[in-house]
Coordinates of C-alpha atoms in Angstrom, one line a residue:
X27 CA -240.4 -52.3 5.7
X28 CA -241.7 -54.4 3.1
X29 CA -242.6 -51.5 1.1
X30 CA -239.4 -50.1 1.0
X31 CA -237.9 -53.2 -0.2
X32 CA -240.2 -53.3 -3.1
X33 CA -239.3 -49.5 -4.3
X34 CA -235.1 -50.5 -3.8
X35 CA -236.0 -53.8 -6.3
X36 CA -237.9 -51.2 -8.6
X37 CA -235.4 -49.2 -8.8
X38 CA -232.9 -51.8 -9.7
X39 CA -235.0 -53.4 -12.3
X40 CA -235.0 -50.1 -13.9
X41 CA -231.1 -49.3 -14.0
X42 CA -230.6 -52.7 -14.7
X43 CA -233.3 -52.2 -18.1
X44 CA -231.0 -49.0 -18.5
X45 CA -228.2 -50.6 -18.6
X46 CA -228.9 -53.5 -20.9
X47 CA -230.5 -50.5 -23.2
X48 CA -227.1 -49.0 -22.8
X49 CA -225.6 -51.9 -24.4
X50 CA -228.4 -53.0 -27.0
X51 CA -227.0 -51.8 -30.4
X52 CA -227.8 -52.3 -34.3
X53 CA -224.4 -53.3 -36.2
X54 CA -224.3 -53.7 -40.4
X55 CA -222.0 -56.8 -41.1
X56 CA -220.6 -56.0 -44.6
X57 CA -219.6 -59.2 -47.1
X58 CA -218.1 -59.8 -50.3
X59 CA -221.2 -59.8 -52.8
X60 CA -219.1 -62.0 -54.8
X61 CA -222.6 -63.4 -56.6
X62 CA -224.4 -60.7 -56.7
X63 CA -226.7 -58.5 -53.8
X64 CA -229.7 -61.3 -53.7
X65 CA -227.2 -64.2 -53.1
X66 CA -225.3 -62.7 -50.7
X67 CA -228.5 -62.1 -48.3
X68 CA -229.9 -65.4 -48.9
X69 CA -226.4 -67.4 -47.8
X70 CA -225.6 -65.2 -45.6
X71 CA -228.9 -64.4 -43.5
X72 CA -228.8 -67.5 -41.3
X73 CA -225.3 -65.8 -39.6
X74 CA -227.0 -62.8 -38.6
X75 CA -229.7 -64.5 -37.5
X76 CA -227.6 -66.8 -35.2
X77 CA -225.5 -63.9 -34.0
X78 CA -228.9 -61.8 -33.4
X79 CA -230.0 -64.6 -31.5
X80 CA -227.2 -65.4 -29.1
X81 CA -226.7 -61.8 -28.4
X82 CA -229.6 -60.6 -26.5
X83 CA -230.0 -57.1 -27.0
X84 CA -228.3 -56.7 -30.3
X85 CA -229.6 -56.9 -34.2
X86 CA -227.3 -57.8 -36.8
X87 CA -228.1 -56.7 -40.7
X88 CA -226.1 -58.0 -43.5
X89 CA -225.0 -55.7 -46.1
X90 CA -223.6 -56.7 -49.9
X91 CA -220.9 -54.7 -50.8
X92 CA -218.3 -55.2 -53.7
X93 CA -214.8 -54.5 -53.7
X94 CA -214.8 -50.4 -54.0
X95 CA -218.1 -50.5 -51.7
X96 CA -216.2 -52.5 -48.7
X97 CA -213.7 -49.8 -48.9
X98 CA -215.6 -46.7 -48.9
X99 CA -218.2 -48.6 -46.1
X100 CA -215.1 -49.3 -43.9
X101 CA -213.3 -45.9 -44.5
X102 CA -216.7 -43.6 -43.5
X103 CA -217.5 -45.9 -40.6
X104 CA -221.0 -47.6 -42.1
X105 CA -220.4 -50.9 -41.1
X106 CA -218.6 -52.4 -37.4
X107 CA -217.9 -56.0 -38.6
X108 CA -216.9 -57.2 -42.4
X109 CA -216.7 -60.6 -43.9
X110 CA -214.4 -60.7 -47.1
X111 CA -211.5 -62.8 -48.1
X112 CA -207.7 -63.1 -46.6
X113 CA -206.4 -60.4 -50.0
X114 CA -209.1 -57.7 -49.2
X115 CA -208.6 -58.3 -45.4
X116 CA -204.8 -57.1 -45.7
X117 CA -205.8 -54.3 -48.2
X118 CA -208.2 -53.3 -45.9
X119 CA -206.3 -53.3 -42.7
X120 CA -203.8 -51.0 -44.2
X121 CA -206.7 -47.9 -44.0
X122 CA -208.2 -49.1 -41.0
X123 CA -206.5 -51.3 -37.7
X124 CA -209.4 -54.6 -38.6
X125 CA -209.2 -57.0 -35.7
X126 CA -209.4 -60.3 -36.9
X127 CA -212.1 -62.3 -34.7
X128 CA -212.0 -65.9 -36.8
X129 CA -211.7 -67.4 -39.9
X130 CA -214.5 -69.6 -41.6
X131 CA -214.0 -73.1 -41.2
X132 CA -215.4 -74.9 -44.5
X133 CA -216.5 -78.8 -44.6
X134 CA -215.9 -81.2 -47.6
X135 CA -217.5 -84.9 -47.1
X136 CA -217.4 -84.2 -43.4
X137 CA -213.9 -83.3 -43.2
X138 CA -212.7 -79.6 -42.3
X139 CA -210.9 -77.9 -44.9
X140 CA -209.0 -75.2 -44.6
X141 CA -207.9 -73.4 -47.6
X142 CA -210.9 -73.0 -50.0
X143 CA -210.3 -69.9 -52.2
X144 CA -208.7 -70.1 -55.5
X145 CA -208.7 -69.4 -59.1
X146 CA -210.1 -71.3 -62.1
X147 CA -209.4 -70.4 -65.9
X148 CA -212.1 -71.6 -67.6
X149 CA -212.4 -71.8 -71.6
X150 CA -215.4 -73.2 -73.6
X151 CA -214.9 -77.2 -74.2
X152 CA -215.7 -76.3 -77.7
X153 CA -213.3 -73.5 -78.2
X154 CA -209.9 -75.7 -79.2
X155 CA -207.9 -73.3 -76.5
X156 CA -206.5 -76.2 -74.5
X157 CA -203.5 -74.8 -73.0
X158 CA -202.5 -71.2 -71.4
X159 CA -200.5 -70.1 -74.5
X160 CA -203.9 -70.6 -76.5
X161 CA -204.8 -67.3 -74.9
X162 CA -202.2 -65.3 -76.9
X163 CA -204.3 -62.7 -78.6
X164 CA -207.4 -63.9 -77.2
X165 CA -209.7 -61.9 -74.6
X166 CA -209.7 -62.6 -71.1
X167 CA -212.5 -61.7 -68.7
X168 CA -211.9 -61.4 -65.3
X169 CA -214.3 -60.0 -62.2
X170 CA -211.8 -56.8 -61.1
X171 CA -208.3 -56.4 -60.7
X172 CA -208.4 -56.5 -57.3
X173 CA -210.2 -59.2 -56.4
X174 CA -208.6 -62.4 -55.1
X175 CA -210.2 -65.4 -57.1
X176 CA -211.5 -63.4 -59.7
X177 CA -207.8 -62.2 -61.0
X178 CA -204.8 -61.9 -59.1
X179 CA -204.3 -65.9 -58.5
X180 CA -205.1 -66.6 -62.3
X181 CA -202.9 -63.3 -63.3
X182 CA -200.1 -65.5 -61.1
X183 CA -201.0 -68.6 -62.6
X184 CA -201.0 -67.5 -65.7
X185 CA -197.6 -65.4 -65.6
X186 CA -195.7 -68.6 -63.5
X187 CA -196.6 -70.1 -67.5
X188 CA -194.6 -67.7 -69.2
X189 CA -197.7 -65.2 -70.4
X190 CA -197.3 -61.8 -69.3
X191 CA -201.1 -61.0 -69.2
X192 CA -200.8 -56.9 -69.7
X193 CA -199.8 -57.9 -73.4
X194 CA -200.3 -61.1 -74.6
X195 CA -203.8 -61.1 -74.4
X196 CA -206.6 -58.0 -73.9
X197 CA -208.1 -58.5 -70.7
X198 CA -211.7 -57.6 -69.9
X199 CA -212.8 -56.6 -66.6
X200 CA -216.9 -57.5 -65.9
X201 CA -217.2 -56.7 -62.1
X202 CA -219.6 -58.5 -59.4
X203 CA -221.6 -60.8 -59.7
X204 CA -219.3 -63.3 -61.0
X205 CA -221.9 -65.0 -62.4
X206 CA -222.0 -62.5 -65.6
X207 CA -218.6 -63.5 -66.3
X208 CA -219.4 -67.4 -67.2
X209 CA -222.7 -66.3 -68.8
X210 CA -220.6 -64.4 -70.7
X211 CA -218.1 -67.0 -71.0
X212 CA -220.6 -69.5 -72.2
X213 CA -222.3 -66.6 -75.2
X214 CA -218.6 -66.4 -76.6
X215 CA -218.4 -62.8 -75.5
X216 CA -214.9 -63.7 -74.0
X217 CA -212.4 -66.7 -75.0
X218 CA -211.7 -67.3 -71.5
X219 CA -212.4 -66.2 -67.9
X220 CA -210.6 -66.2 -64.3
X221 CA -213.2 -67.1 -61.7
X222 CA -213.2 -68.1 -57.8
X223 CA -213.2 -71.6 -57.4
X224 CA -216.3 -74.0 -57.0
X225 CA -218.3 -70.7 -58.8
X226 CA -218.7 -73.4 -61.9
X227 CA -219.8 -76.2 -59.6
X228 CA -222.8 -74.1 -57.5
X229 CA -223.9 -72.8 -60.8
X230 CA -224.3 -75.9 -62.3
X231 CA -225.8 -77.2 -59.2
X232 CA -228.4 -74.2 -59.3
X233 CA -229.2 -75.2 -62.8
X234 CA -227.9 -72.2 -64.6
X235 CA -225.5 -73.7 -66.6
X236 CA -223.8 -77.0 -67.6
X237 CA -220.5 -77.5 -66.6
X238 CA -219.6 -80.0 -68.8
X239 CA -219.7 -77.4 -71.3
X240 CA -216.3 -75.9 -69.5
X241 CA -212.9 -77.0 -69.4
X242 CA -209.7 -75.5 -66.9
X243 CA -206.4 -74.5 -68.3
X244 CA -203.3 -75.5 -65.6
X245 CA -205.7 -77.7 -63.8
X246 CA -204.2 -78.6 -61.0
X247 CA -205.2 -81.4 -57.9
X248 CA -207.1 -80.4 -55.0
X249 CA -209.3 -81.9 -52.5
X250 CA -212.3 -80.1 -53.3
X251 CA -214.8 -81.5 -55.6
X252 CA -213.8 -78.0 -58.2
X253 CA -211.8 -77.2 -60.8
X254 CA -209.1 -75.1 -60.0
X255 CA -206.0 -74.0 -62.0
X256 CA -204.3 -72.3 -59.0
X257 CA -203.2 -73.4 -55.1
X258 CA -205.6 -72.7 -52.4
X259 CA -205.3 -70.1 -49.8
X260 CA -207.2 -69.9 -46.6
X261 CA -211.4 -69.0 -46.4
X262 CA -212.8 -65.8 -45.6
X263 CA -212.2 -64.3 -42.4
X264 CA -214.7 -62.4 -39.7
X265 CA -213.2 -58.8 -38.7
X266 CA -214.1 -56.6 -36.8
X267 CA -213.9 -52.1 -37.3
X268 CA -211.5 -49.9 -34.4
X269 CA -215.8 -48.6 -33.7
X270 CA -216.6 -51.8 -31.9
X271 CA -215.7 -51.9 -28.4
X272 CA -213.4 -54.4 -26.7
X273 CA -216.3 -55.8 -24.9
X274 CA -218.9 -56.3 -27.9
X275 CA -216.1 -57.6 -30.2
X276 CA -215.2 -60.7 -27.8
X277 CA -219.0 -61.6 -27.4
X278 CA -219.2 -62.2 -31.3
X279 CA -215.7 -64.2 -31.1
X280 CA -218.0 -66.6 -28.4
X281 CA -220.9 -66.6 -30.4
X282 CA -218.8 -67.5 -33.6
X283 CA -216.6 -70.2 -31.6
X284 CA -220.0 -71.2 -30.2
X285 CA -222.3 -71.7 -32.8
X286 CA -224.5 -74.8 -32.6
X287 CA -224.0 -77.9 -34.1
X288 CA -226.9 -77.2 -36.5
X289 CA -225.4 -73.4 -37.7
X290 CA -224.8 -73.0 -41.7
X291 CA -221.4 -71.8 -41.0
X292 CA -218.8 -72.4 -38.3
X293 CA -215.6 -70.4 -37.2
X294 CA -212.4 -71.2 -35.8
X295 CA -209.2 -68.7 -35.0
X296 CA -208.3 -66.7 -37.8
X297 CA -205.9 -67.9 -40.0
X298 CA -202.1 -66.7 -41.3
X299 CA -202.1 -63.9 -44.3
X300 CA -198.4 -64.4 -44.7
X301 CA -199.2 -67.1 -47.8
X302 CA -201.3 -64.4 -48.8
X303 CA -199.3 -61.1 -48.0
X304 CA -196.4 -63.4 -49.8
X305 CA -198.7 -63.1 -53.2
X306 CA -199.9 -60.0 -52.8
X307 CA -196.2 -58.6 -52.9
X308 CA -195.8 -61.2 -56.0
X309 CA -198.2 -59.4 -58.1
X310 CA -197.2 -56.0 -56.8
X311 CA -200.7 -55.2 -54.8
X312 CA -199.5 -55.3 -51.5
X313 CA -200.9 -52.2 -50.1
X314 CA -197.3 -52.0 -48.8
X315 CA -196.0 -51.5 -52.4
X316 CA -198.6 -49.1 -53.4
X317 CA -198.6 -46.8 -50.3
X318 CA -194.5 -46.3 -51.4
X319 CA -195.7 -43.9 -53.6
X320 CA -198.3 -42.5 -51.2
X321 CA -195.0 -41.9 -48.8
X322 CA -193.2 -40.1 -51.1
X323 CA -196.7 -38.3 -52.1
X324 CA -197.2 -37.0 -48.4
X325 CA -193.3 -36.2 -48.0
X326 CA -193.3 -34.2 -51.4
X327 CA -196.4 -31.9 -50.0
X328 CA -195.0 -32.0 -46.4
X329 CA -191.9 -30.3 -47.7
X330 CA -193.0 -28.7 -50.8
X331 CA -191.3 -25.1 -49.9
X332 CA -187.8 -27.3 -50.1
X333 CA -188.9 -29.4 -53.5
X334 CA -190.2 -26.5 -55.0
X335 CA -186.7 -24.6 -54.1
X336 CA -185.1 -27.9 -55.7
X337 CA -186.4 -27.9 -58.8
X338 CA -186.3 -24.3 -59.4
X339 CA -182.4 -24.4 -58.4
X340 CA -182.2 -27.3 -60.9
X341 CA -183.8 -25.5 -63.5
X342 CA -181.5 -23.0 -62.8
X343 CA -178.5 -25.2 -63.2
X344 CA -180.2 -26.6 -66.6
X345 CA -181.0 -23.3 -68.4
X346 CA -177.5 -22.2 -66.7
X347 CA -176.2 -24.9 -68.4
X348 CA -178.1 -24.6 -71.8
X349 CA -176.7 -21.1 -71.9
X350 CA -172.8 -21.6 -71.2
X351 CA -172.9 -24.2 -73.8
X352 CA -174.8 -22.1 -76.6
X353 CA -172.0 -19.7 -75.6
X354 CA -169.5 -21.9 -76.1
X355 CA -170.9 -23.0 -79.3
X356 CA -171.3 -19.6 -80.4
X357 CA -167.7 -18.7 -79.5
X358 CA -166.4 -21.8 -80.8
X359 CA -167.7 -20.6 -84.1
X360 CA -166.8 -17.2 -84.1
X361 CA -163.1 -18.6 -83.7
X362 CA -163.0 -21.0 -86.1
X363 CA -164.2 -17.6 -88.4
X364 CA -161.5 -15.4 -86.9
X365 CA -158.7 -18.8 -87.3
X366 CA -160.2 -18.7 -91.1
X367 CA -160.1 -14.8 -91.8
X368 CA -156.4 -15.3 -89.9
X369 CA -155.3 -17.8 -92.3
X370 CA -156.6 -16.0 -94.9
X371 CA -154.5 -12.9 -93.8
X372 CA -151.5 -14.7 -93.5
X373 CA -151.8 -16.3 -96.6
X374 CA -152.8 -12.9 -98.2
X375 CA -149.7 -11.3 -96.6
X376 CA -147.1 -13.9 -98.1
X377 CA -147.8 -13.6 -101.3
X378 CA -147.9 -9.9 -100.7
X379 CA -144.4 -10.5 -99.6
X380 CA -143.5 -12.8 -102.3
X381 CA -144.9 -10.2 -104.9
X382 CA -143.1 -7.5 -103.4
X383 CA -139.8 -9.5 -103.7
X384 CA -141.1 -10.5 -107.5
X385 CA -141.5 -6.6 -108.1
X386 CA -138.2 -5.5 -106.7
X387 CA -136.3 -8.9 -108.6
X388 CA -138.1 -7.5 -111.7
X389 CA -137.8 -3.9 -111.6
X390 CA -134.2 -4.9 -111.0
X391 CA -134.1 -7.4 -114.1
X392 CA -136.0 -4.6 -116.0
X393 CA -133.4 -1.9 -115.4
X394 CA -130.4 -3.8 -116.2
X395 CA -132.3 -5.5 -119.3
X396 CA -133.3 -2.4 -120.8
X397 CA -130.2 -0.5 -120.9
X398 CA -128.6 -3.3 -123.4
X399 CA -131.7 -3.3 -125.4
X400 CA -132.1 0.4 -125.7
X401 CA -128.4 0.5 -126.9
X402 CA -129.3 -2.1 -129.5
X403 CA -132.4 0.0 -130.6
X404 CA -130.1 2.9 -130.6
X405 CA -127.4 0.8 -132.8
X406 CA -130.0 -0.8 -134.8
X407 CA -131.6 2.7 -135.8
X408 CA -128.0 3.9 -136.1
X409 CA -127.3 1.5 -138.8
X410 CA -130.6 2.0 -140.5
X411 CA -130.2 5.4 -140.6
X412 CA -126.9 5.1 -142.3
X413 CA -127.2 2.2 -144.7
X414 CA -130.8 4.4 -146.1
X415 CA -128.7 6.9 -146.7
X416 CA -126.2 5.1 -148.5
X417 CA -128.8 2.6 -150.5
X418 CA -132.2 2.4 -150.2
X419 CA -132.1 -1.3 -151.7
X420 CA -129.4 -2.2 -148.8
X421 CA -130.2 -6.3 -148.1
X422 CA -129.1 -5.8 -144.2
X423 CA -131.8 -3.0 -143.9
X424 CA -134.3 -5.5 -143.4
X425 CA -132.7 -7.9 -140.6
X426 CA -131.8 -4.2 -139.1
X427 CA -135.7 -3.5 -139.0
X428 CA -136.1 -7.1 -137.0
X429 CA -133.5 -6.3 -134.4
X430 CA -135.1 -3.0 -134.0
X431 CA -138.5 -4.8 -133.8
X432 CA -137.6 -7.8 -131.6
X433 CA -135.6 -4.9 -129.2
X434 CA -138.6 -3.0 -129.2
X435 CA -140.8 -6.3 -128.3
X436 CA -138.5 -6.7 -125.6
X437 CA -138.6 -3.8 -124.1
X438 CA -142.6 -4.0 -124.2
X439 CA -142.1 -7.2 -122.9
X440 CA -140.6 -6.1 -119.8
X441 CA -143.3 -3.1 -119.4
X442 CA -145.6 -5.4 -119.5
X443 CA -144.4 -7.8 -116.7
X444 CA -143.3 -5.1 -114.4
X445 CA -147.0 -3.5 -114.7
X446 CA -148.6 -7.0 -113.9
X447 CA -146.3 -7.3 -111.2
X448 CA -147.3 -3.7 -109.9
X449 CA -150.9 -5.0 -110.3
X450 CA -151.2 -7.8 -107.9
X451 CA -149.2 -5.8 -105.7
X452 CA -152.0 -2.9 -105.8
X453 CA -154.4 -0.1 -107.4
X454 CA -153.4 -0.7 -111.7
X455 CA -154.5 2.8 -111.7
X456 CA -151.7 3.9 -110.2
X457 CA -149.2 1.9 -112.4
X458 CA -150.8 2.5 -115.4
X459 CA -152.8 5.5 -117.5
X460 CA -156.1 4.0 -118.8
X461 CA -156.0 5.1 -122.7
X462 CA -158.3 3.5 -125.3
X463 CA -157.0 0.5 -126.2
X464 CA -157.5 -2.0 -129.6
X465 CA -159.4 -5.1 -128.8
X466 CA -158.3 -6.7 -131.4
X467 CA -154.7 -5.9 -131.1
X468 CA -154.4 -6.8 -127.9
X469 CA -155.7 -9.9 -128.5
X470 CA -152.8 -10.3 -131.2
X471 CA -150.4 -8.8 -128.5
X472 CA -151.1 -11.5 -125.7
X473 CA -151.3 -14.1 -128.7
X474 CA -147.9 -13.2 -129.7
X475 CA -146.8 -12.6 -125.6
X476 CA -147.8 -16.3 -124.8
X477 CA -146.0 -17.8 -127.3
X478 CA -148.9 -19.7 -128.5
X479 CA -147.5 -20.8 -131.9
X480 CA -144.6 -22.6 -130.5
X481 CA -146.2 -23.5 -126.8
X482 CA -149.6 -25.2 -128.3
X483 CA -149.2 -25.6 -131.9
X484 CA -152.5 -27.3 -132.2
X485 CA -154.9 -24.5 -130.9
X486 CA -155.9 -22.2 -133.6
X487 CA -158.0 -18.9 -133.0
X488 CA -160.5 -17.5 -134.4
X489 CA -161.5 -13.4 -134.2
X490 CA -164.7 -11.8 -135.0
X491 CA -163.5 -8.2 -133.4
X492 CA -163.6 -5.1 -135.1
X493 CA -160.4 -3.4 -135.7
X494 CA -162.1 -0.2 -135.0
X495 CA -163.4 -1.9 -131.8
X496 CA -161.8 -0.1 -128.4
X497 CA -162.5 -0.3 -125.0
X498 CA -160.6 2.6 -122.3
X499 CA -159.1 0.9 -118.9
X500 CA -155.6 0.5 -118.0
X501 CA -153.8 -2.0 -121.2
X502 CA -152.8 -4.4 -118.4
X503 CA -155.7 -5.5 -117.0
X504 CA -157.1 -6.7 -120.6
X505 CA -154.3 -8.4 -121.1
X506 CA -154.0 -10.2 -118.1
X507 CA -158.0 -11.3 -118.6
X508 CA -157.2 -12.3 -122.0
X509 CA -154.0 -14.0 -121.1
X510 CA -156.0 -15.9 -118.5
X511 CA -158.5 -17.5 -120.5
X512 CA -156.5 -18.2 -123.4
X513 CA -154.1 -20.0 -121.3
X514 CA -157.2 -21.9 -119.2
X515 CA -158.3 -22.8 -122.6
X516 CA -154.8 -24.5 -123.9
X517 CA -154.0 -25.9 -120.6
X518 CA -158.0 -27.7 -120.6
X519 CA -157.2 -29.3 -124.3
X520 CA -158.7 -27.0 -126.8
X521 CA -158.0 -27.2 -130.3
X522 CA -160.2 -24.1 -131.2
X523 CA -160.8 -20.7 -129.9
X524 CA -163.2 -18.6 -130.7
X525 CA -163.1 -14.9 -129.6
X526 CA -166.2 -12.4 -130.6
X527 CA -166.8 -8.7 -129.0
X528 CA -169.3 -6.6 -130.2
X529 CA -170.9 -3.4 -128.6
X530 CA -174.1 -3.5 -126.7
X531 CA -176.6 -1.4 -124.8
X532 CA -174.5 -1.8 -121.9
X533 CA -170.9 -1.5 -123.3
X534 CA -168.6 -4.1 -124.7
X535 CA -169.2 -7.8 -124.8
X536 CA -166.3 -10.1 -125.2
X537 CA -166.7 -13.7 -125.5
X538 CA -163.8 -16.4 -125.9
X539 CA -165.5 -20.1 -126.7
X540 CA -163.4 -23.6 -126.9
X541 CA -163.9 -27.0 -127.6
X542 CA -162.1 -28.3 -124.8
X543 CA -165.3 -29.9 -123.3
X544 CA -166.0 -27.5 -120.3
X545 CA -166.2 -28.0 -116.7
X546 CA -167.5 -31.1 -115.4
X547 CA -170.7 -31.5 -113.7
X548 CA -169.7 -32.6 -110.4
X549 CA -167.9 -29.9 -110.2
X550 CA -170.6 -27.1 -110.6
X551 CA -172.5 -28.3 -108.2
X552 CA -169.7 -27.9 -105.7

């Protein structure tokens, strides 16, 4: 009997062993490097310890990470619990459900204080920048640009005083540990630097720098013994991954809650991000605001058949578009071309209409004009005729001779104007024979035609032509050119007129030259 009591207590000393083994585990805590990998170990060891300690059965690692590392650890799952600040916490929790065990409770002159994290903007003493409008033009180091007290509280400080960092100053970037930035800072690399508050403070105390050598911009009062130029926001927090089980994730929140007296840190219940979510959204990285475009991202390739069918149809409706109006345009033009060649037409077809009437007025005037003048040739010569007979020495044969001349002129007169007439209205080819005709008399002829003597008494011409000198077209059309320019000449002011023609290679060259100034400049190039 006593034997068999012995095997049962075996055996349930052994499940029990099996059991606790069953629950024994290795979890990787992962923190904020903010100073660098070395630091980060050293302060932070003593809580893994602790935690290793009151949880029998369980070992506790610390792992540094910086800002991108805590992300990528906590998206593939290689660490269960992470210690970071109240920003990260909310950009973290929006990839992964955290659980918030507790928040760090911090102690100044042995009284708790609860919001610790800021921002400080500090400048060399020696610099002469002693106010935040200093930094126009200047360069600005910061840690990253997502890190809480290493940029986005100075970036709201700094842009609640009127600077709008993006442009009025060039910002520099350094990364963890933050203690590069104030070396930096101190070298002159940089003109100022946004750090996390009391970073100057345990530096100085370490003996790695003097702080005296530092001043803040938009210092402000706080109750910890640091310079800080922005408010405070609550300490770091203690969260815990979806991985850890219900179970494992309450025995840390005891051991936290719990931790001796003598333990380097101490915990209380997590604190309110709505101060911070509130800033977050005020410096647009609420991961809220930038998982908008991530929405519309995921829609977009979700119903990409439908976009895709969108834009095409748009594009459609654009080129669609693009082509009606260069139509239009097109069209447009061609009309205003037609209305032109139209006007034209119409304008071509009254003065047909008026010539037409001029020729038939003319012909008219013509045919009742000639009949008196003929008879007065046929007198004049009449009379000749009869007073040669009678004496050769008659004195009224010579002002018979001029009535027989200024008939004749008359008559030619008339030909003339009904073969102009008949000119405009068509082909001079049919209206008139082309017969070799006397430069130089015409010339005379149009001369005399114009009236020039009595119309412009003040022009005098001047002929270099030939009289042996002919060119063959119909009379009329010479005429008319030469009538043209002579009257162009006159009408512009001329005094002189100088006609020459000559033969050439080519055929017959005439020129007709004035001194009435020619045609103005402005003119020509129109």
């Amino acid at each position: 009997m006593r034997g068999k009591t012995v095997r049962r207590l075996a055996v349930l000393a052994a499940v029990g062993l099996l059991c606790h083994g069953a629950w024994a585990g290795t979890w990787n805590i992962g923190i904020l490097a903010m100073r660098g990998e070395a630091s980060t170990r050293s302060h932070w060891q003593p809580l893994a310890k602790t935690l290793s300690q009151q949880l029998p059965g369980e070992t506790f690692h610390i792992q540094p990470l910086d800002l991108h590392q805590m992300q990528e650890a906590v998206n593939q799952g290689t660490v269960q619990f992470v210690i970071t600040n109240p920003a990260q916490f909310v950009q973290l929790n929006s990839h992964a459900p955290l659980r918030w065990l507790a928040s760090l409770r911090s102690t100044r002159d042995g009284k708790a204080v609860s919001n610790v994290i800021g921002s400080v903007i500090l400048t060399r003493r020696d610099s002469g920048i002693t106010t935040a409008h200093d930094l126009i033009g200047k360069t600005v180091g910061a840690i990253d640009a997502q890190a809480f007290g290493g940029y986005l509280l100075g970036y709201k400080a700094l842009s609640d005083a009127g600077l709008r960092p993006e442009r009025d100053f060039h910002l520099r970037f350094t990364g963890f540990p933050g203690d590069a930035l104030v070396y930096m800072l101190r070298e002159k690399a940089v003109q100022a630097a946004i750090v996390p508050v009391c970073l100057l403070e345990n530096m100085d105390q370490e003996g790695l720098i003097n702080k005296k050598d530092f001043i803040a911009l938009l210092s402000r009062p706080t109750p910890l013994p640091c310079l800080t130029s922005t408010p405070l926001y609550p300490d770091w927090s203690f969260a815990a991954l979806p991985a850890v089980s219900d179970a494992l994730a309450d025995r840390v929140t005891r051991a936290l809650f719990n931790a001796p007296a003598a333990a380097s840190f101490h915990w209380g219940a997590p604190a309110s991000t709505s101060q911070v979510e509130a800033l977050l959204r005020d410096v647009r990285q609420h991961p809220q605001q930038r998982r908008l475009w991530l929405d519309v991202k995921s829609w977009l390739i979700q119903h990409q058949l439908m976009v895709g069918g969108v834009i095409l149809a748009f594009l459609l409706l654009t080129l669609n578009y693009i082509w009606v109006m260069l139509l239009v345009r097109r069209r447009g033009k061609q009309l205003e071309r037609n209305s032109v060649v139209l006007h034209q037409h119409e304008r071509a077809l009254e003065t047909a209409r008026q010539m037409s009437v001029l020729g038939e007025m003319t012909s008219g005037f013509a045919h009742e004009l000639n009949q008196p003048l003929s008879a007065i040739r046929h007198y004049a010569q009449g009379c000749l005729i009869r007073l040669r007979a009678a004496d050769e020495q008659h004195p009224l044969l010579p002002a018979l001779e001029q009535i027989d001349q200024q008939a004749q002129r008359g008559a030619d007169t008339l030909r003339n104007l009904r073969h102009w007439v008949s000119q405009a209205q068509g082909n001079p080819v049919l209206t008139e024979a082309w017969k070799a005709i006397a430069i130089r008399e015409a010339i005379d002829h149009v001369w005399q035609l114009l009236r020039m003597a009595q119309q412009f008494p003040t022009v005098t011409l001047h002929t270099e032509v030939s009289a042996a000198l002919r060119v063959t077209l119909p009379s009329v059309l010479l005429e008319q050119v030469l009538a043209n320019i002579i009257l162009n000449a006159a009408q512009a002011g001329a005094t002189h007129l100088w006609i020459v023609a000559e033969r050439t290679e080519n055929g017959i060259s005439i020129v007709l030259q004035d001194n009435a100034g020619g045609i103005d400049e402005a003119l020509l190039r129109q």
